[in-house]
Short mmCIF file of C-alpha atoms in Angstrom, two decimals:
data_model
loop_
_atom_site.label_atom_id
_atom_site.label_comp_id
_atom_site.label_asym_id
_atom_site.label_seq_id
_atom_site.Cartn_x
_atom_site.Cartn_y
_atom_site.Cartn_z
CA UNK A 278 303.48 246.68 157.72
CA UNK A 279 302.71 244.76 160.43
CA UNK A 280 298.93 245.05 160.04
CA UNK A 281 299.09 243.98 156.47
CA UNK A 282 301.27 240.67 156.92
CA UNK A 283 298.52 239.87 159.90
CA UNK A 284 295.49 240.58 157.44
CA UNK A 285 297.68 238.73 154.88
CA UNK A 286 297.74 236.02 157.46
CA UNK A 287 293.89 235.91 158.07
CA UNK A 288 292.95 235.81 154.40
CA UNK A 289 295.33 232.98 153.51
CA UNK A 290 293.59 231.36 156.52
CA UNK A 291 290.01 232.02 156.10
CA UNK A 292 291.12 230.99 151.86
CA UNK A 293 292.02 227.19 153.77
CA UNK A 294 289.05 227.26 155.62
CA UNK A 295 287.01 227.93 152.79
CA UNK A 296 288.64 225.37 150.64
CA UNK A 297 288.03 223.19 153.61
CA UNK A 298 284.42 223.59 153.59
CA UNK A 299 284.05 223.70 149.91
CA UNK A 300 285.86 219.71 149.85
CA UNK A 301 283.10 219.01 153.35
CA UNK A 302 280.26 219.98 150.99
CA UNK A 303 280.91 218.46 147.08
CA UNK A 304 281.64 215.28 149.43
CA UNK A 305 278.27 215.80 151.43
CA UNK A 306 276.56 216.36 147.27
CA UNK A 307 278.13 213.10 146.08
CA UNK A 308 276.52 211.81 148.98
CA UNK A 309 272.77 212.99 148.34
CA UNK A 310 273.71 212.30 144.37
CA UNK A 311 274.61 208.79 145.74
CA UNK A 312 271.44 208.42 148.23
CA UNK A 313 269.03 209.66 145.44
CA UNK A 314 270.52 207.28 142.92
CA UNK A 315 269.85 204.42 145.49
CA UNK A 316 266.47 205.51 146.24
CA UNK A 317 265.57 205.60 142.54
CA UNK A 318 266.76 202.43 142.12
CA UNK A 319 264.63 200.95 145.14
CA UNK A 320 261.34 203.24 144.17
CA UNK A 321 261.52 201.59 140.61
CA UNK A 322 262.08 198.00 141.85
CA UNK A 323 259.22 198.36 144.54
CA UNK A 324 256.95 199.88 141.55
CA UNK A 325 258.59 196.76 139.08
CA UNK A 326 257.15 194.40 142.40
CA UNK A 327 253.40 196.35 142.55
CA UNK A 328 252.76 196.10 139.20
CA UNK A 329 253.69 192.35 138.86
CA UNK A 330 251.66 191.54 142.03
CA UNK A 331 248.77 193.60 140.45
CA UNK A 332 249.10 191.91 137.33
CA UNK A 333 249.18 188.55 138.95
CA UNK A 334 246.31 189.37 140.80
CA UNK A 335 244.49 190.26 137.86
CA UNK A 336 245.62 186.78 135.75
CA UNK A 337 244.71 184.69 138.54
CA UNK A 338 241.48 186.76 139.05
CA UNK A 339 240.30 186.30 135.42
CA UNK A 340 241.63 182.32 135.20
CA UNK A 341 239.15 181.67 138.05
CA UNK A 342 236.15 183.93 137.07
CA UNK A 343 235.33 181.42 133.82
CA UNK A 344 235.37 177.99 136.01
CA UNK A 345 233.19 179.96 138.67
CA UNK A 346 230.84 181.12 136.58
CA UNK A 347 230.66 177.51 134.76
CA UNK A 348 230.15 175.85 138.58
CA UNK A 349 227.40 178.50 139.49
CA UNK A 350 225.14 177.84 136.17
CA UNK A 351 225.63 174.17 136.74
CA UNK A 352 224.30 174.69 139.97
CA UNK A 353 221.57 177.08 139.20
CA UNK A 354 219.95 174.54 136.52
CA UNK A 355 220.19 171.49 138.77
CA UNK A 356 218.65 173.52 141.67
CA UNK A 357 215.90 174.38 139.02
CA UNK A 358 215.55 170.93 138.15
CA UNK A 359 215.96 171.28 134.72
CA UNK A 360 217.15 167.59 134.73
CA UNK A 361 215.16 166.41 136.80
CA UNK A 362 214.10 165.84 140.55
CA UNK A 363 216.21 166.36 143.42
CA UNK A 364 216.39 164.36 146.40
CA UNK A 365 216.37 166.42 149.76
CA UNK A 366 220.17 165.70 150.73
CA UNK A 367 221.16 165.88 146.93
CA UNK A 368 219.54 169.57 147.31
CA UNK A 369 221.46 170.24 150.03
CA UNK A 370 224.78 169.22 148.67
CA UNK A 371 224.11 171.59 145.55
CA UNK A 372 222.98 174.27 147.90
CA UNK A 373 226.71 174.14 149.55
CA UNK A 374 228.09 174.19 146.17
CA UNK A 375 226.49 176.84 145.03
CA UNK A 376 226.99 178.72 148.37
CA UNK A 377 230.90 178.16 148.30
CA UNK A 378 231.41 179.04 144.69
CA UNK A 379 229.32 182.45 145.49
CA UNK A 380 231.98 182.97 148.31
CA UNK A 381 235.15 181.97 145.69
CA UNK A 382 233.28 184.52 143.14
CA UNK A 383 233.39 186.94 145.91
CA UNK A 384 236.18 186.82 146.92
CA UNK A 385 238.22 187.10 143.41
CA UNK A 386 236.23 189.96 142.83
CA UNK A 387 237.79 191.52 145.42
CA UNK A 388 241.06 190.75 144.18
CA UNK A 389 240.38 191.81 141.08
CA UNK A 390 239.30 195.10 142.52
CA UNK A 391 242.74 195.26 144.34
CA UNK A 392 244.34 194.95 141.30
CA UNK A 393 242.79 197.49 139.62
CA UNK A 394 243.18 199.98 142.01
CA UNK A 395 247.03 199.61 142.89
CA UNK A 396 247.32 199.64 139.21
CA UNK A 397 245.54 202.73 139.02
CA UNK A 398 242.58 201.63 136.63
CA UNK A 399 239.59 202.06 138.59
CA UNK A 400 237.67 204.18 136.54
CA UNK A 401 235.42 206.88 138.75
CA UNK A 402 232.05 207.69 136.84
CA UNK A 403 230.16 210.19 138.66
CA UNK A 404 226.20 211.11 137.70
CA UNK A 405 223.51 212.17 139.56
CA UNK A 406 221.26 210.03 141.47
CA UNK A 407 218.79 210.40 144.07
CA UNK A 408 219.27 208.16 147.20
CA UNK A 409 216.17 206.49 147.24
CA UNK A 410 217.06 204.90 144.59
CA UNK A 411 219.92 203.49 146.04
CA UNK A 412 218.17 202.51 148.48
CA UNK A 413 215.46 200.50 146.86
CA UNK A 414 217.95 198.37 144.26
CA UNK A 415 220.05 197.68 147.69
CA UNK A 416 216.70 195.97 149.21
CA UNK A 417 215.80 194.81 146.59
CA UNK A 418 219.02 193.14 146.44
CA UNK A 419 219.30 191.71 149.56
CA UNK A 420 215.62 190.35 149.91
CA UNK A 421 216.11 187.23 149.08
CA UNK A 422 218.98 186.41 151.82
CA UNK A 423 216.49 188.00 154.52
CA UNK A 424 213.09 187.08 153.37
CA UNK A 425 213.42 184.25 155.47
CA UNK A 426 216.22 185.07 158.00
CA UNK A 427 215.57 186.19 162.09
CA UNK A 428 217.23 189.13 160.99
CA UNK A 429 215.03 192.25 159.63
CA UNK A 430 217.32 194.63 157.46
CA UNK A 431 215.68 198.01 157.73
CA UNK A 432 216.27 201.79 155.20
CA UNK A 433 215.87 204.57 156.90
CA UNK A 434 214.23 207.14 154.79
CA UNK A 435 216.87 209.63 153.61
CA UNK A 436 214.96 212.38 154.72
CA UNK A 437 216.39 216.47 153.88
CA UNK A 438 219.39 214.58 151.75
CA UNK A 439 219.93 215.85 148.50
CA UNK A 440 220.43 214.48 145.01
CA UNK A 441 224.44 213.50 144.85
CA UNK A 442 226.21 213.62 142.03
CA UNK A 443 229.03 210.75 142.02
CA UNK A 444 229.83 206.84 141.08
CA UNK A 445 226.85 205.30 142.52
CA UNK A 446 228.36 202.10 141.82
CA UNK A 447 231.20 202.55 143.67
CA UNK A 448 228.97 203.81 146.51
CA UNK A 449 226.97 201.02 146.74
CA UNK A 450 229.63 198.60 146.63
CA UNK A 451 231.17 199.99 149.89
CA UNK A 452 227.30 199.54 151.09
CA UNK A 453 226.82 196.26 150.28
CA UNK A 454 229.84 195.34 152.16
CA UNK A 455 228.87 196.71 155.07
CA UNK A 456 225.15 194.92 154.47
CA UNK A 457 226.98 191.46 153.91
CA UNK A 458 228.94 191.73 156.96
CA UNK A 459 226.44 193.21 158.88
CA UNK A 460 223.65 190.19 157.80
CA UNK A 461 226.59 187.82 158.34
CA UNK A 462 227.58 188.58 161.64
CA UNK A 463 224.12 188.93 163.31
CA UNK A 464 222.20 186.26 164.10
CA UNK A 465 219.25 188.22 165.37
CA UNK A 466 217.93 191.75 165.63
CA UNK A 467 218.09 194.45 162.69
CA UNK A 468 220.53 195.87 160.39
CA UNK A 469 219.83 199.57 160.09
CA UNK A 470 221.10 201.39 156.61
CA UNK A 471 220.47 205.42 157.08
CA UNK A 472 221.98 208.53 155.61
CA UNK A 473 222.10 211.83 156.57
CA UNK A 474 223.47 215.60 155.54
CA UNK A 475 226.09 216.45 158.06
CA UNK A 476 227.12 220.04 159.15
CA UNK A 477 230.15 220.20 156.76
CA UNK A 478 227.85 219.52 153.97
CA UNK A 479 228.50 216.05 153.31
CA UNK A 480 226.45 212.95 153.18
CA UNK A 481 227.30 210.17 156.03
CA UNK A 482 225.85 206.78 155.33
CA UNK A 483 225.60 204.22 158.21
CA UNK A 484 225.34 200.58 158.39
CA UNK A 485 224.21 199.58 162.44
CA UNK A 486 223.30 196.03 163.47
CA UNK A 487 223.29 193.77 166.32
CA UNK A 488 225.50 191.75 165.66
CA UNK A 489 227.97 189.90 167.81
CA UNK A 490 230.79 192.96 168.26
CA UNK A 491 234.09 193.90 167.69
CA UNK A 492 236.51 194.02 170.20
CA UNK A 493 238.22 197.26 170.68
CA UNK A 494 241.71 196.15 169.95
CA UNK A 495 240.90 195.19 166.78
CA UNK A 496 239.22 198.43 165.54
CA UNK A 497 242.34 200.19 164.13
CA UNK A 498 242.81 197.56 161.81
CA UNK A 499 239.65 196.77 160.35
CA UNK A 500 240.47 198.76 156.89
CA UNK A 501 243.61 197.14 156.52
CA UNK A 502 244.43 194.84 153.29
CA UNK A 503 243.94 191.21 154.26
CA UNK A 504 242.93 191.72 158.04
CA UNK A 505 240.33 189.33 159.49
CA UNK A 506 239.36 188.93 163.15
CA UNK A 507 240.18 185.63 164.96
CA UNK A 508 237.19 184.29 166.24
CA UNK A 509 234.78 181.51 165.97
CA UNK A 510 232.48 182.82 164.28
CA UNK A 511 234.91 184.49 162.00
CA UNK A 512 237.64 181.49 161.45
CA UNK A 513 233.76 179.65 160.12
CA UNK A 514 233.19 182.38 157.88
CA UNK A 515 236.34 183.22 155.75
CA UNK A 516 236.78 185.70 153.23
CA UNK A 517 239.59 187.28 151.96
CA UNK A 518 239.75 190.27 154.16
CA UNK A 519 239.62 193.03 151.57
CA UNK A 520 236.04 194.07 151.36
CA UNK A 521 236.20 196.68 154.04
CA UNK A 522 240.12 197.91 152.29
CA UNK A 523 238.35 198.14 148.99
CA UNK A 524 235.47 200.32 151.12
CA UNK A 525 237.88 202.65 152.28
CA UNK A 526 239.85 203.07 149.45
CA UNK A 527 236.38 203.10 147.37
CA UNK A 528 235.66 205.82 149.53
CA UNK A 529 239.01 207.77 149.17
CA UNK A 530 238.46 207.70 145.40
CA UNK A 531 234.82 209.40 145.91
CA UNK A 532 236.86 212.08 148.17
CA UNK A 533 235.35 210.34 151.31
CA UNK A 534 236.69 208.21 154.46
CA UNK A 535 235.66 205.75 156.41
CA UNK A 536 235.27 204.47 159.99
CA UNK A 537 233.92 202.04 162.53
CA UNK A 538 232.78 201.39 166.05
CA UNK A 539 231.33 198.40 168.00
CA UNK A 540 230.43 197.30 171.60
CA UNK A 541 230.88 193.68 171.94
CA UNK A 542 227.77 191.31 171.98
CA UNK A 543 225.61 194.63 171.50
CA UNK A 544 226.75 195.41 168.10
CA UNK A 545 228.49 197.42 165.08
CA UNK A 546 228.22 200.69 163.45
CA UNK A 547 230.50 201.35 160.05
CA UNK A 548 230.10 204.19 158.24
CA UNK A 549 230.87 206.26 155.19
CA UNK A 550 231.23 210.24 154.22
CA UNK A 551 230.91 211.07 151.40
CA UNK A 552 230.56 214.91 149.59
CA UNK A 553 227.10 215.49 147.83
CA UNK A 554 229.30 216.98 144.58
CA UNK A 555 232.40 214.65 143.64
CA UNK A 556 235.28 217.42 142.68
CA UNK A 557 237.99 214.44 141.64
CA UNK A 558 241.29 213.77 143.98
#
């Protein structure tokens, strides 16, 4: 008798501390059901915030691609002298026009770019291609800015590389950032474009130069959105600090990364890797 009014006992207990626990976890659910509802309602306010700033972006981009484009034929016909003659310092003047709109043009293309890609429309349009063909319509374009510069910009020949198959546009926009940079911030010496098949099977492009140098601090941050590095030379040459974030997330696109190194005063290396075959991410 005794024995059944103890296990009598136990099960009313262990019945309370079951209730107990039962009340400790539908609170603790209301609380997740509560935490989930918040985060919803923050995830769909920070996605309501990146797609206005994308969409801004893209506005402003597209107001100020039509007066750019008007500014840099006006200056391309005076410059030709389609008018008529040009005195030396009215040359000039037109030259630094025309050099400052190129630099607006550039940079809202970036912009643009952004745009596109935090909205998720960057289109990826792989084909085949072989690289010395990227290689010659990159010298080619660049040839004019060094024809006459201290600085010699050199192609390796992409030798034991094989034909790739992915957006060569996209590709050689990450490329010609590096170029531009690279031509920008070296007074003297070479800039040295090579590629080459690496042991995972992938193709690693390489921009060198001897240029002025980054410092090491500054490294980690070189891919970031809107990051430029405070010095002279730099605070004279503005931009918009988004060609090397476009590069990297260029490259994510192809199923690449990216990277950098640099000595100071002896000079930069940034490169890119790439797979020969894009698969899609």
């Amino acid at each position: 008798m005794a024995d059944s009014q103890d296990l009598q006992q136990q099960l009313v207990l262990r019945e309370a501390e079951f209730a107990s626990l039962q009340a400790e976890l539908d609170e603790t659910n209301r609380g997740v059901l509560a935490l989930y509802s918040e985060l919803d309602e923050k995830s769909a306010a920070l996605n309501q915030a990146l797609e206005l700033k994308s969409r801004f972006l893209s506005y402003m981009s597209h107001e100020f691609r039509t007066p750019l484009t008007s500014i840099t034929s006006l200056t391309n016909m005076l410059l030709s002298r389609l008018d008529g003659p040009l005195s030396t310092e009215q040359e000039r003047q037109v030259q630094f026009i025309r050099g400052s709109v190129l630099e607006l043009t550039e940079m809202v293309n970036d912009l643009l770019d952004l745009a596109k890609v935090e909205a998720g429309r960057i289109k990826i349009s792989p084909e085949w291609f072989e690289m010395v063909d990227l290689f010659s319509a990159l010298r080619g374009m660049f040839k004019p800015i060094v024809s006459n510069s201290t600085v010699s910009l050199i192609f390796d020949e992409p030798k034991g590389v094989p034909r790739l198959y992915t957006d060569d546009q996209k590709l050689s926009q990450i490329l010609r950032n590096y170029i531009s940079n690279a031509l920008k911030f070296t007074s003297e010496g070479e800039v040295r474009v090579s590629a080459q098949l690496t042991s995972a099977g992938e193709v690693e492009f390489a921009v060198n130069d001897t240029g002025i140098g980054i410092a090491p601090e500054h490294l980690s941050t070189l891919f970031a959105d809107f990051v430029q590095i405070d010095t002279r030379l730099q605070r004279r040459l503005r931009g918009t600090g988004l060609g090397l974030s476009l590069a990297r997330k260029f490259a994510e696109l192809l199923g690449g990364k990216v990277g950098a190194g640099s000595q100071l005063g002896v000079g930069s290396r940034f490169w890119v890797v790439i797979p020969v075959h894009y698969q899609g991410v």
